[in-house]
Structure formats: C-alpha cells, structure tokens
XYZ file of C-alpha atoms in Angstrom:
429
model
C 0.000 0.000 0.000
C 1.343 3.412 -0.951
C 2.358 5.754 1.844
C -0.077 8.648 1.563
C 2.049 10.787 3.854
C 5.386 10.280 2.066
C 7.018 13.443 0.824
C 6.934 13.830 -2.952
C 10.188 13.116 -4.753
C 12.189 16.319 -5.273
C 12.027 17.756 -8.741
C 15.323 17.455 -10.631
C 17.145 20.751 -11.263
C 16.319 22.522 -14.500
C 19.815 21.888 -15.861
C 19.345 18.122 -15.427
C 15.870 18.147 -16.978
C 17.237 19.957 -20.025
C 20.172 17.616 -20.651
C 20.298 16.842 -24.391
C 19.040 13.430 -25.466
C 21.224 13.316 -28.583
C 24.512 14.830 -29.649
C 22.689 17.014 -32.160
C 21.013 18.804 -29.239
C 24.316 19.842 -27.654
C 24.755 23.591 -28.123
C 27.921 25.516 -28.822
C 30.175 22.588 -29.729
C 29.346 22.027 -33.393
C 33.059 21.999 -34.225
C 33.173 18.647 -32.372
C 29.696 17.169 -32.568
C 28.865 18.192 -36.150
C 29.215 15.837 -39.079
C 32.726 17.104 -39.829
C 33.801 17.286 -36.185
C 35.992 14.727 -34.432
C 33.131 13.353 -32.354
C 30.714 13.367 -35.289
C 33.157 11.327 -37.372
C 33.750 8.819 -34.571
C 30.033 8.289 -34.083
C 29.463 7.919 -37.838
C 32.196 5.281 -37.950
C 30.791 3.543 -34.875
C 34.252 3.460 -33.308
C 35.238 5.629 -30.401
C 38.851 6.376 -29.390
C 39.853 7.429 -25.885
C 39.530 11.197 -25.582
C 40.133 14.050 -23.159
C 37.462 16.751 -23.167
C 39.079 20.036 -22.177
C 36.969 23.118 -21.636
C 35.519 25.620 -19.155
C 32.791 24.641 -16.653
C 29.256 24.343 -17.983
C 30.139 23.623 -21.620
C 28.738 20.075 -21.845
C 31.642 17.730 -21.102
C 29.648 15.291 -18.947
C 26.659 15.393 -21.281
C 28.786 14.619 -24.335
C 30.395 11.659 -22.563
C 27.000 10.119 -21.717
C 25.680 10.639 -25.217
C 28.823 9.137 -26.753
C 28.268 5.889 -24.867
C 24.687 5.702 -26.162
C 25.682 6.655 -29.698
C 28.219 3.848 -30.128
C 26.581 1.268 -27.859
C 29.031 1.222 -24.963
C 28.317 0.518 -21.328
C 28.628 3.803 -19.391
C 30.553 4.043 -16.131
C 31.301 7.321 -14.384
C 33.634 8.350 -11.572
C 34.916 11.659 -10.251
C 38.594 12.113 -9.452
C 37.537 14.395 -6.603
C 35.729 11.630 -4.706
C 37.384 8.431 -5.987
C 40.536 6.592 -4.979
C 42.472 3.453 -5.868
C 39.787 1.132 -4.496
C 37.135 2.757 -6.688
C 39.332 2.432 -9.769
C 39.954 -1.254 -9.075
C 36.222 -1.848 -8.752
C 35.539 -0.051 -12.035
C 38.264 -1.931 -13.901
C 37.071 -5.286 -12.533
C 33.484 -4.539 -13.599
C 34.703 -3.505 -17.050
C 36.645 -6.774 -17.414
C 33.564 -8.774 -16.424
C 31.465 -6.863 -18.950
C 34.096 -7.483 -21.630
C 33.792 -11.255 -21.147
C 30.127 -10.852 -22.071
C 31.013 -8.863 -25.174
C 30.135 -5.470 -23.696
C 32.792 -2.738 -23.870
C 32.838 0.075 -21.311
C 33.126 3.814 -21.701
C 34.671 5.116 -18.476
C 34.007 8.783 -17.901
C 36.412 10.392 -15.427
C 35.363 13.867 -14.333
C 38.125 16.240 -13.192
C 40.691 13.703 -14.375
C 43.538 16.151 -13.740
C 42.986 15.699 -9.992
C 44.314 12.143 -10.130
C 48.020 12.014 -9.305
C 50.617 10.697 -11.749
C 50.585 7.148 -10.371
C 46.788 6.971 -10.553
C 46.845 8.259 -14.125
C 49.370 5.560 -15.040
C 46.905 2.996 -13.667
C 44.596 3.640 -16.625
C 47.189 2.739 -19.244
C 46.981 -1.101 -19.356
C 43.173 -1.042 -19.424
C 43.110 1.537 -22.212
C 45.706 -0.383 -24.212
C 43.971 -3.782 -23.982
C 40.569 -2.285 -24.817
C 38.956 -3.027 -21.438
C 37.819 0.588 -21.308
C 37.442 3.508 -23.651
C 38.523 6.444 -21.531
C 36.748 9.794 -21.721
C 38.304 12.270 -19.317
C 37.004 15.747 -18.561
C 39.159 18.596 -17.335
C 39.058 22.347 -16.985
C 42.867 22.484 -16.802
C 45.400 22.383 -19.633
C 46.042 18.639 -20.231
C 49.621 19.264 -21.336
C 50.389 20.531 -17.828
C 48.174 18.257 -15.741
C 48.137 14.841 -17.457
C 50.896 12.285 -17.959
C 52.530 12.237 -21.364
C 51.893 8.479 -21.563
C 48.175 8.999 -21.041
C 48.032 11.901 -23.499
C 49.720 9.778 -26.168
C 46.857 7.274 -25.937
C 44.014 9.811 -26.023
C 42.855 12.535 -28.366
C 42.434 15.953 -26.730
C 39.255 17.735 -27.834
C 38.762 21.379 -26.867
C 35.291 22.610 -25.913
C 34.505 26.306 -26.351
C 32.846 28.515 -23.789
C 29.250 29.010 -24.885
C 28.626 32.153 -26.910
C 25.603 34.422 -26.576
C 23.675 32.589 -29.326
C 24.145 29.203 -27.635
C 23.181 30.589 -24.233
C 20.071 32.174 -25.743
C 19.112 28.732 -27.091
C 19.363 27.304 -23.589
C 17.087 30.028 -22.233
C 14.523 29.282 -24.941
C 14.599 25.591 -24.046
C 14.144 26.471 -20.381
C 11.091 28.579 -21.194
C 9.632 25.757 -23.294
C 10.172 23.290 -20.450
C 8.504 25.625 -17.948
C 5.795 26.620 -20.442
C 6.282 30.322 -19.650
C 8.646 33.129 -20.469
C 11.229 34.513 -18.106
C 10.048 37.744 -16.460
C 12.737 39.836 -18.098
C 12.904 42.931 -20.256
C 15.117 42.730 -23.343
C 18.075 44.439 -21.660
C 17.763 42.176 -18.622
C 17.722 39.057 -20.815
C 20.951 40.210 -22.484
C 22.451 40.987 -19.085
C 21.515 37.524 -17.793
C 23.277 35.888 -20.752
C 26.358 38.074 -20.298
C 26.488 37.307 -16.565
C 26.859 33.571 -17.256
C 30.326 34.131 -18.769
C 29.891 31.184 -21.162
C 28.702 28.708 -18.487
C 25.454 27.019 -19.565
C 24.862 25.282 -16.226
C 25.199 28.571 -14.360
C 22.759 30.245 -16.755
C 20.111 27.549 -16.273
C 20.508 27.712 -12.493
C 19.930 31.468 -12.658
C 16.887 30.932 -14.874
C 15.509 28.393 -12.400
C 15.837 30.952 -9.636
C 13.886 33.480 -11.697
C 11.145 30.941 -12.390
C 10.859 30.167 -8.685
C 10.470 33.797 -7.574
C 7.128 35.545 -7.863
C 7.780 38.521 -10.135
C 4.855 40.711 -11.165
C 6.471 43.078 -13.678
C 9.373 42.165 -15.995
C 12.738 43.037 -14.523
C 15.101 45.473 -16.196
C 18.878 44.974 -16.098
C 19.316 46.966 -12.885
C 16.580 45.071 -11.044
C 18.003 41.767 -12.282
C 21.449 42.673 -10.944
C 19.931 43.434 -7.552
C 18.201 40.036 -7.471
C 20.906 37.734 -8.840
C 24.651 37.559 -8.386
C 27.042 37.529 -11.307
C 29.180 34.491 -11.994
C 32.751 34.994 -10.809
C 35.278 34.786 -13.646
C 37.149 31.494 -14.034
C 40.596 32.282 -12.690
C 42.962 30.074 -10.720
C 45.926 32.055 -9.439
C 48.330 29.134 -9.776
C 47.036 27.554 -12.970
C 46.700 28.213 -16.679
C 44.210 31.097 -16.459
C 46.713 33.016 -14.368
C 49.535 32.532 -16.872
C 47.320 33.214 -19.889
C 46.241 36.585 -18.538
C 49.673 37.761 -17.429
C 50.976 36.750 -20.860
C 48.199 38.758 -22.503
C 49.035 41.774 -20.327
C 52.761 41.548 -21.070
C 52.279 41.214 -24.827
C 49.724 44.052 -24.947
C 52.239 46.302 -23.190
C 54.983 45.213 -25.602
C 52.633 45.937 -28.499
C 52.033 49.495 -27.179
C 48.248 49.041 -26.862
C 47.335 50.875 -23.630
C 43.640 49.985 -23.826
C 44.181 46.257 -24.284
C 46.827 46.306 -21.536
C 44.400 48.062 -19.199
C 41.712 45.476 -19.998
C 43.958 42.518 -19.105
C 45.145 44.328 -15.990
C 41.512 44.807 -14.976
C 40.690 41.167 -15.712
C 43.406 40.036 -13.328
C 42.663 42.444 -10.500
C 38.871 42.027 -10.708
C 39.329 38.246 -10.537
C 41.296 38.597 -7.318
C 44.915 38.516 -8.455
C 47.404 39.783 -5.877
C 48.247 43.391 -6.916
C 51.872 43.016 -5.806
C 52.286 40.095 -8.207
C 51.093 42.321 -11.067
C 53.474 45.058 -9.941
C 56.399 42.632 -9.952
C 55.583 41.702 -13.546
C 55.340 45.390 -14.530
C 58.756 46.067 -12.974
C 60.194 43.188 -14.966
C 58.579 44.513 -18.144
C 60.090 47.966 -17.571
C 63.589 46.459 -17.718
C 62.959 43.757 -20.307
C 60.973 45.636 -22.931
C 61.752 49.327 -22.345
C 65.068 49.541 -20.564
C 67.067 52.658 -21.392
C 64.709 53.704 -24.171
C 62.885 55.365 -21.251
C 64.747 55.057 -17.922
C 61.733 56.560 -16.154
C 59.688 53.407 -16.828
C 61.378 51.509 -14.007
C 61.047 54.536 -11.719
C 57.307 54.743 -12.462
C 56.785 51.054 -11.606
C 58.700 51.226 -8.336
C 56.816 54.409 -7.427
C 53.540 52.584 -8.155
C 54.655 49.783 -5.828
C 55.404 52.312 -3.076
C 52.060 54.047 -3.644
C 50.177 50.749 -3.465
C 52.029 49.774 -0.274
C 51.047 53.152 1.195
C 47.406 53.245 0.086
C 46.360 49.594 -0.300
C 43.272 48.553 -2.281
C 41.282 49.964 -3.930
C 42.885 53.446 -3.859
C 46.389 52.165 -4.579
C 45.255 50.315 -7.689
C 45.120 53.624 -9.551
C 48.911 53.843 -9.216
C 49.152 50.410 -10.854
C 46.962 51.684 -13.684
C 49.228 54.710 -14.095
C 52.312 52.491 -14.322
C 50.560 50.189 -16.798
C 49.623 53.083 -19.074
C 53.132 54.557 -18.833
C 54.687 51.246 -19.910
C 52.252 50.768 -22.777
C 52.925 54.236 -24.190
C 56.718 54.320 -23.610
C 59.249 53.713 -26.434
C 60.258 50.049 -26.491
C 63.685 48.439 -26.467
C 64.868 44.983 -25.446
C 68.523 46.001 -25.896
C 69.291 45.688 -22.160
C 67.581 42.277 -22.032
C 69.496 41.034 -25.067
C 72.737 42.471 -23.677
C 72.250 40.599 -20.417
C 71.730 37.259 -22.163
C 74.779 37.765 -24.402
C 77.050 38.925 -21.564
C 75.966 36.064 -19.280
C 76.666 33.543 -22.044
C 80.062 35.066 -22.742
C 80.926 34.953 -19.030
C 80.076 31.253 -18.935
C 82.086 30.568 -22.104
C 85.264 32.437 -21.118
C 85.602 31.009 -17.623
C 88.161 32.702 -15.340
C 90.026 35.129 -17.601
C 91.854 37.791 -15.607
C 91.280 41.496 -16.218
C 94.175 43.244 -17.978
C 96.794 44.366 -15.430
C 96.381 48.059 -16.262
C 92.895 48.126 -14.678
C 93.706 45.973 -11.628
C 94.364 47.661 -8.287
C 97.822 47.315 -6.747
C 97.455 47.706 -2.985
C 100.788 45.979 -2.192
C 104.400 46.533 -3.244
C 104.598 43.015 -4.688
C 101.606 43.664 -6.917
C 103.116 46.928 -8.094
C 106.347 45.119 -8.948
C 104.343 42.565 -10.918
C 102.851 45.329 -13.072
C 99.405 45.576 -11.482
C 97.892 48.961 -12.334
C 100.785 49.918 -14.618
C 99.948 52.348 -17.428
C 96.378 52.861 -16.178
C 94.887 55.913 -17.873
C 92.628 58.022 -15.672
C 89.758 58.990 -17.992
C 89.035 62.301 -16.283
C 92.516 63.530 -17.187
C 91.639 63.562 -20.885
C 89.883 66.486 -22.545
C 86.846 64.393 -23.482
C 86.744 62.432 -20.195
C 87.522 59.350 -22.280
C 90.859 57.527 -22.461
C 89.993 54.806 -24.982
C 91.962 52.218 -22.951
C 91.474 48.473 -23.265
C 89.304 46.932 -20.557
C 89.014 43.376 -21.929
C 90.831 40.251 -20.686
C 94.045 39.257 -22.445
C 93.219 36.875 -25.268
C 89.576 37.973 -25.527
C 88.693 40.455 -28.279
C 86.226 43.223 -27.432
C 82.632 42.113 -27.865
C 79.391 44.013 -28.399
C 76.582 42.961 -26.085
C 74.568 46.162 -25.909
C 73.214 47.694 -29.102
C 70.818 50.563 -28.318
C 67.861 51.107 -30.589
C 67.027 54.357 -32.389
C 64.055 55.029 -30.108
C 63.563 57.210 -27.070
C 66.527 57.964 -24.829
C 68.518 55.075 -26.334
C 68.876 57.070 -29.555
C 71.023 59.544 -27.581
C 72.961 56.679 -26.000
C 73.669 55.321 -29.485
C 75.117 58.702 -30.458
C 77.428 58.679 -27.429
C 78.652 55.144 -28.126
C 79.336 56.038 -31.765
C 81.323 59.095 -30.624
C 83.403 57.027 -28.179
C 83.996 54.367 -30.837
C 85.300 57.080 -33.148
C 87.685 58.373 -30.462
C 88.805 54.838 -29.585
C 89.609 54.075 -33.237
C 91.558 57.318 -33.622
C 93.647 56.652 -30.509
C 94.319 53.051 -31.366
C-alpha cells in the first residue's frame, strides 16, 4: 500500500531536466559534434577512441560523454577524481573486465581527471591499451600541464569552447519551453543575464531556475536583475593556466604598445582577485625587459607605483598600478638591455676565469706593483673628453658588443654617445 504521507520526490534541477538526449542537441560545440567534427566522425564510424574533453565549466563535457556511450553502444561508467581513490578504480576496472567477457565494452568517464596524481593516471594505461575501457576524461585544466605524457599519447584531446551568446540564448529558450512560460525579463535584462553567465550554460540555467521560482509581477530590467541575482565569478585560478594566460596577454599588450588592451587585461586580473603586488612585480620586470634605457623613467614609475600601493592599499592604490601600466604601454620600447644581459651572461660562462688586464687591476701591495698591477692605467678624467679609450678586456679575448641601443627614445642619444666614443677609440688606437 502506498504511503499517503510520504514526501513527494524532489524535482530534478532545471539543468538536469534539459540535458540533451542526442549529440545534435548539444549547443555551442558544433566543431566537435557536427558531421565534420571529431566526435561526429567517430560516431558515424561507430568506433570511439579514448579522448580528453578540455573546456571551461558548464560547456557540456559530462553530457557529451553520456551521449557518446549511447551513440556507439558502450556501457557507461562514471567516476569523479575528486571523490574516488584506488579502491574505486579497481572496482571499475574489474566490472569492465567482467562486462568485456560478455562482449560489452565500457566507456569510463572520469570527471576532473587532472585531480588524479601521476601514479593513478598511469593505472589507466593497461586497461586503455587492452581495450577493457574507452577512456573519456574531462578537465578544466590544460592537459599538457596536468596529465601524464603516456596517457596523453593514448588519447585525443578535444577542446570545448565557452558558450557564446547565441548558444546561451538557445538554452534560455529551451528552459522557457520546459517551464511553459517566459522569463520575467525585459530585453536588456535578458541580455544581461546571458552576459552574466560568462559562457557557463549550467550557471545560466541555475539562474533561470531561480527566476522561475520567484514571484515577479512586472518584468525586470537589467538593474533590477542585478539586484536580485549575483554575477558568476570569472574562471581564474591564481596558480594555474588562467593566471599565466592573462599575465601573458598583459605583457604582450604592453609590448605591443596598446594601452587599452593592456588596461583590460590588468583589470581582468585584479577584478578576478589577483594579488596586486604580483602584477606590480611583472610590470617592474617589463620595464627592464621591454623598455630599458629607451625610457629610464619606466622603471622609476613602476617602483613608485609599488610604493604608492604599499602606502594606500586597495582599492585606492590600484590607480597607481593603472598609471604604471599606461606609462609602460605608451613608452618607447627596447629589449637592448635584455638582449645584452643574455649575451654577456653567455660570454661569461664561455670564457671562464680570464683575468682582467693588469692596467685596470688595483695594486694595494708593493709586490703587486712590482708585478705590473695597475701599470699604465689611464685616468679617464685627465683627458679632454673624459675618455681615455683604454682596453678593458681580458688578455686573449677580443672586445665584444653585447649592448646595441635602438634608435628610439633615450637610447637614440645613447647610441650617439657610443658612436662618438667608438670614433675616439679608433683614432687613438
């Protein structure tokens, strides 16, 4: 007899109810699931290789894995690297072997596969190689950094894109069809809702479910929507690929003298929670590496910005970081100092322990004077030009050119001075 007082089963979340039933219903990944895509071709051939699905959260990795198993007739098994250990893997592999004896191959979906350590990742190899499982791993992290080379060599990496506005709009339309009513949003609020998802379809559907659950009399505009819902935080791990991608984008925008793009990437990092002092350290490095003596004030500006930020803190001190960023982006560029350092360091390693010429070595003792230390040293300030043209290179090592200033900014004047001294040196030789 049914229990009349039992609580009704909870309704599945909207995102689960809207999971695609076929690969053709997956949005935003046509480059993979379409007829000419890697997944589309595998399904058409009826043969699935082991793959790694790499993409941002909420782009359909788990859904695609489930649909792949159905499309090619494989038994589906799923584990999460966050909650599973060696014992779970052994159980899964044993079940897959048993299924194989009955002629049933297994698709093993491993969510967050990058969280398995190297030894655990190696544990997949024999079962992938002998065909016990077809591995489908999902990761939000760059596989080349997080997965073993041996595992990567046995799997094809497929990149999922963050969902664009058109794909997210499709999801909202499906949600409205499932609920049999429209979202209570004005046009600008609907656009704002899509933008707030930052390419994450799951997040968008969860936000839509919240709107459906709240009693709203009049359609919300963008401002009212912002007051009701929170915006998705940007995907940004300070010690992972997102961190390095953004600092690379900032550095290259500065090098390319695009102050607006540089300011955008600076804002992306700071808004996402990056440590401002880390950004300042990178700006100081840029001032020496990419500007150098083309504008000696660049380094001064960055160190002043660091002092200002130390003094003011956030958010007031962040304006000093902006000022330094804009100064670097608009300054004349030169990597002459950077190139000179690399060349000089290499030469120092190559030449070993060559002694300086005796004429420029101090002679604090009588013995050293008798041995010729300091003999014939020419004091540059005694010459009319303040330049003696003496030799300062080790015996047996010809003079080398490490530093070649560019014809930009202050370095153009430095180049003139060096040319003048070279002329005097040649005349006196």
